Amino acid sequence: MQAQTLTREMQDWVAAQLATGYTPHEVFQALLDAGWQAAAANQALGLPVPGAAIPQPAQAVPWVKADASGAMVDAGDKWVTVSEHRSAPELWVFGNLLSTAECEALMEAAEPRLARSLTVDIRTGGEELNHDRTSHGMFYTRGENEVVSRIEARIARLLNWPVQNGEGLQVLRYGRGAEYKPHYDYFDPGEPGTAAILRRGGQRVASLIMYLQEPEEGGATVFPDIGLRVRPQRGSAVFFSYALAHPASLTLHGGEPVKTGEKWIATKWLREREFI
């Protein structure tokens, strides 16, 4: 296949789309739809081209060991059911990870502390408001109370990853119309603020999204690259790992807008090393 040449017009168009607020993934997909090869699209977006250096994969990531049937996982203080498992990316959907009482306890203690959700500013390493994320949230400190400690210990056993390698549990509330557009959870190695972020515990290598309350309609967690939609259900969770901080991880995901009711989730991000 003949290589495609980047033109100034194409580069100007890409810059204009990003400035308007489209994500790199959306622009990448638009270029593919227009007939551009992936290598040229990556190059236009400043992403690695085939054969170029890409981030080194993490030496280890959290992992799940199901029982012989593949339907249950020992989480220490309880057995968790497996609703779905995929290997590209490594993704598991769990049932009954949290009890109703645990969900309600997390929500009740979090509600007075909720504020408009921020995202990491990868240019500076700080935080910023992002129009792609319209939820309200808060962070528990690790081991903040008995319920949080119990859940963290369960997650550590479930995912074979030390408690200290996890960020604090984040609780998020999505009201009607609130969403989080598709994004990656890892920190982009090519951004100037990433080095400062990684000093706190290395790269993120996995995410666990736990559903504390399902909305009446909408709010599914979507994975566009693999065509998966996970419907929120109280007590259930979706886990996915990403050894490589790159779109090749296939971990692009987002939260669809809530149409009716409220969605509450608790997210646990896991790092390579102890998070400080």
Coordinates of C-alpha atoms in Angstrom, one line a residue:
M1 CA 0.0 0.0 0.0
Q2 CA 1.4 3.4 -1.0
A3 CA 2.2 5.7 1.8
Q4 CA 0.0 8.8 2.1
T5 CA 1.6 12.2 2.4
L6 CA 0.5 14.7 5.0
T7 CA -0.5 18.1 3.5
R8 CA -0.6 21.4 5.2
E9 CA -4.3 21.5 4.6
M10 CA -4.8 18.2 6.5
Q11 CA -2.6 19.4 9.4
D12 CA -4.6 22.6 9.6
W13 CA -7.8 20.7 9.6
V14 CA -6.7 18.4 12.4
A15 CA -5.6 21.4 14.5
A16 CA -8.9 23.1 13.9
Q17 CA -10.9 20.0 15.0
L18 CA -8.8 19.6 18.2
A19 CA -9.2 23.3 19.0
T20 CA -12.9 23.0 18.6
G21 CA -13.0 20.3 21.3
Y22 CA -13.0 17.0 19.4
T23 CA -10.9 14.3 21.1
P24 CA -7.9 12.8 19.3
H25 CA -9.8 9.5 19.0
E26 CA -12.7 11.3 17.3
V27 CA -10.4 13.0 14.8
F28 CA -8.5 9.8 14.2
Q29 CA -11.7 8.0 13.4
A30 CA -12.8 10.8 11.1
L31 CA -9.6 10.5 9.2
L32 CA -10.0 6.7 8.8
D33 CA -13.6 7.2 7.6
A34 CA -12.3 9.7 5.1
G35 CA -9.9 7.0 3.7
W36 CA -6.6 7.9 5.4
Q37 CA -4.4 5.1 6.5
A38 CA -3.9 4.6 10.3
A39 CA -0.2 5.5 10.0
A40 CA -0.9 8.8 8.4
A41 CA -3.7 9.6 10.8
N42 CA -1.5 8.8 13.8
Q43 CA 1.2 11.0 12.3
A44 CA -1.2 13.9 11.9
L45 CA -2.2 13.6 15.5
G46 CA 1.4 13.3 16.8
L47 CA 0.9 9.6 17.7
P48 CA 3.5 7.0 17.1
V49 CA 3.6 5.5 13.6
P50 CA 4.2 1.8 13.0
G51 CA 7.8 1.0 13.7
A52 CA 8.3 4.1 15.8
A53 CA 9.0 3.9 19.6
I54 CA 5.9 3.4 21.7
P55 CA 5.7 3.4 25.5
Q56 CA 7.1 0.4 27.2
P57 CA 4.4 -1.9 28.7
A58 CA 4.1 -2.2 32.5
Q59 CA 6.0 -5.2 33.9
A60 CA 2.9 -6.4 35.7
V61 CA -0.8 -5.4 35.9
P62 CA -3.7 -6.4 38.1
W63 CA -5.2 -9.8 37.1
V64 CA -8.1 -12.0 37.9
K65 CA -8.1 -15.7 38.8
A66 CA -11.5 -17.3 38.4
D67 CA -12.4 -20.7 39.6
A68 CA -12.3 -23.8 37.4
S69 CA -15.8 -22.9 36.0
G70 CA -14.7 -19.4 35.1
A71 CA -18.0 -18.2 36.7
M72 CA -16.7 -17.2 40.2
V73 CA -13.8 -15.3 41.8
D74 CA -12.6 -15.5 45.4
A75 CA -12.5 -11.9 46.7
G76 CA -11.5 -12.9 50.2
D77 CA -14.6 -12.1 52.3
K78 CA -17.0 -13.2 49.5
W79 CA -17.3 -14.9 46.1
V80 CA -17.9 -12.6 43.2
T81 CA -19.8 -13.8 40.0
V82 CA -18.4 -13.3 36.5
S83 CA -20.9 -12.0 33.9
E84 CA -18.5 -11.5 31.1
H85 CA -14.8 -11.9 30.3
R86 CA -12.8 -10.6 27.3
S87 CA -9.1 -10.9 26.7
A88 CA -8.6 -8.0 24.2
P89 CA -8.5 -5.9 26.3
E90 CA -8.4 -7.9 29.5
L91 CA -11.8 -7.0 30.8
W92 CA -14.2 -8.6 33.4
V93 CA -17.7 -7.8 34.3
F94 CA -18.5 -8.8 37.9
G95 CA -21.8 -9.2 39.8
N96 CA -22.5 -8.8 43.5
L97 CA -19.1 -7.2 44.2
L98 CA -20.7 -4.7 46.6
S99 CA -23.7 -5.2 48.9
T100 CA -26.7 -2.9 48.9
A101 CA -25.6 -1.7 52.4
E102 CA -22.1 -0.9 51.1
C103 CA -23.4 1.0 48.1
E104 CA -25.7 3.1 50.3
A105 CA -22.9 3.8 52.9
L106 CA -20.5 5.0 50.2
M107 CA -23.2 7.3 48.7
E108 CA -24.4 8.7 52.0
A109 CA -21.0 9.6 53.2
A110 CA -20.0 11.0 49.8
E111 CA -23.0 13.2 49.1
P112 CA -22.1 16.2 51.3
R113 CA -18.7 16.3 49.8
L114 CA -19.6 16.2 46.1
A115 CA -18.3 18.9 43.8
R116 CA -18.1 19.3 40.0
S117 CA -15.8 16.6 38.7
L118 CA -12.3 17.6 37.5
T119 CA -10.0 15.8 35.1
V120 CA -6.2 15.6 35.2
D121 CA -4.5 18.4 33.2
I122 CA -1.9 16.5 31.3
R123 CA -0.2 19.7 30.3
T124 CA 0.6 20.7 33.8
G125 CA 0.0 17.7 36.0
G126 CA -2.8 19.5 37.9
E127 CA -6.5 19.4 37.5
E128 CA -9.1 21.2 35.4
L129 CA -12.7 21.4 34.5
N130 CA -13.5 19.4 31.3
H131 CA -16.7 19.8 29.3
D132 CA -16.5 16.1 28.4
R133 CA -17.1 15.2 32.0
T134 CA -20.3 16.5 33.6
S135 CA -20.6 14.5 36.8
H136 CA -20.1 15.5 40.5
G137 CA -17.6 13.6 42.6
M138 CA -15.3 13.3 45.6
F139 CA -12.4 11.1 46.8
Y140 CA -12.1 9.0 49.9
T141 CA -8.7 8.7 51.3
R142 CA -7.3 5.2 51.4
G143 CA -8.7 3.4 54.4
E144 CA -10.8 6.4 55.4
N145 CA -13.5 4.4 57.2
E146 CA -14.4 0.8 57.9
V147 CA -16.5 0.4 54.7
V148 CA -13.8 1.8 52.5
S149 CA -11.1 -0.4 54.1
R150 CA -13.3 -3.5 53.6
I151 CA -13.9 -2.7 50.0
E152 CA -10.3 -1.9 49.3
A153 CA -9.2 -5.2 50.8
R154 CA -11.7 -7.1 48.7
I155 CA -10.5 -5.3 45.5
A156 CA -6.9 -6.2 46.4
R157 CA -7.8 -9.8 46.7
L158 CA -10.0 -9.8 43.6
L159 CA -7.4 -8.2 41.4
N160 CA -4.2 -9.5 43.0
W161 CA -2.8 -6.0 43.5
P162 CA -1.6 -4.3 46.8
V163 CA -4.0 -1.9 48.5
Q164 CA -1.2 0.7 48.6
N165 CA -0.9 0.7 44.8
G166 CA -4.4 2.1 44.5
E167 CA -5.6 5.7 44.3
G168 CA -8.3 6.7 46.8
L169 CA -11.8 5.5 45.9
Q170 CA -13.7 8.1 43.9
V171 CA -17.5 8.4 44.1
L172 CA -19.3 10.0 41.2
R173 CA -22.9 11.1 40.7
Y174 CA -24.4 11.5 37.2
G175 CA -27.7 13.3 37.1
R176 CA -30.0 13.6 34.1
G177 CA -27.9 14.4 31.0
A178 CA -24.6 14.0 32.7
E179 CA -22.0 11.9 30.9
Y180 CA -18.3 11.3 30.4
K181 CA -17.3 11.1 26.8
P182 CA -14.9 8.4 25.6
H183 CA -11.4 8.7 27.0
Y184 CA -8.4 6.7 28.3
D185 CA -7.6 6.4 32.0
Y186 CA -3.8 6.1 31.5
F187 CA -1.6 9.3 31.5
D188 CA -0.4 10.2 28.0
P189 CA 3.4 9.7 28.0
G190 CA 3.8 12.4 25.4
E191 CA 2.2 15.2 27.5
P192 CA 4.4 17.6 29.4
G193 CA 2.6 17.2 32.7
T194 CA 2.8 13.4 32.8
A195 CA 6.2 13.2 34.4
A196 CA 5.0 15.0 37.5
I197 CA 1.9 12.8 37.8
L198 CA 3.9 9.6 37.5
R199 CA 6.1 10.5 40.5
R200 CA 3.1 9.7 42.8
G201 CA 3.1 6.0 41.9
G202 CA 3.9 5.4 38.3
Q203 CA 1.4 4.9 35.5
R204 CA -2.2 3.8 35.9
V205 CA -2.4 0.1 34.8
A206 CA -6.1 -0.8 35.5
S207 CA -9.5 0.6 36.3
L208 CA -12.4 -0.8 38.3
I209 CA -15.8 0.9 37.9
M210 CA -18.4 -0.1 40.6
Y211 CA -22.0 0.7 40.2
L212 CA -23.6 2.0 43.4
Q213 CA -27.0 3.0 41.9
E214 CA -28.3 2.4 38.4
P215 CA -30.3 5.1 36.6
E216 CA -33.8 4.4 35.3
E217 CA -32.6 4.9 31.8
G218 CA -29.2 5.5 30.1
G219 CA -25.8 5.8 31.6
A220 CA -24.2 2.6 30.2
T221 CA -20.4 2.3 30.2
V222 CA -19.3 1.9 26.6
F223 CA -16.1 0.6 25.0
P224 CA -16.2 1.9 21.4
D225 CA -13.1 0.0 20.2
I226 CA -14.6 -3.4 21.1
G227 CA -18.3 -2.7 20.7
L228 CA -19.2 -3.4 24.3
R229 CA -21.9 -1.7 26.5
V230 CA -22.1 -2.5 30.2
R231 CA -25.4 -1.6 31.8
P232 CA -25.2 -0.2 35.3
Q233 CA -26.5 -2.5 38.0
R234 CA -26.2 -1.8 41.7
G235 CA -23.3 -3.9 43.2
S236 CA -21.8 -4.9 39.9
A237 CA -18.6 -3.7 38.4
V238 CA -16.4 -3.7 35.3
F239 CA -12.6 -4.1 35.4
F240 CA -10.1 -3.6 32.7
S241 CA -6.3 -3.4 32.6
Y242 CA -3.9 -1.7 30.2
A243 CA -0.2 -2.7 30.3
L244 CA 0.4 -0.2 27.5
A245 CA -0.4 3.5 27.8
H246 CA -1.4 3.7 24.2
P247 CA -4.6 3.5 22.1
A248 CA -3.5 0.0 21.1
S249 CA -4.7 -1.0 24.6
L250 CA -8.3 -0.9 23.3
T251 CA -9.4 0.7 26.6
L252 CA -11.2 3.7 25.2
H253 CA -14.3 4.0 27.3
G254 CA -17.0 6.5 28.4
G255 CA -20.3 6.9 30.2
E256 CA -23.3 7.5 28.1
P257 CA -25.7 10.3 29.2
V258 CA -28.2 9.5 31.9
K259 CA -31.7 9.9 30.5
T260 CA -33.8 9.3 33.6
G261 CA -32.8 9.1 37.3
E262 CA -29.3 9.2 38.7
K263 CA -26.2 7.0 38.2
W264 CA -23.7 6.6 41.1
I265 CA -20.4 4.9 40.6
A266 CA -17.2 4.3 42.6
T267 CA -14.0 4.2 40.6
K268 CA -10.7 2.6 41.7
W269 CA -7.6 3.4 39.6
L270 CA -4.6 1.1 40.2
R271 CA -1.0 2.3 39.8
E272 CA 2.3 0.5 39.0
R273 CA 3.7 1.3 42.5
E274 CA 2.6 2.6 45.8
F275 CA 0.4 5.7 45.4
I276 CA 1.5 8.6 47.6

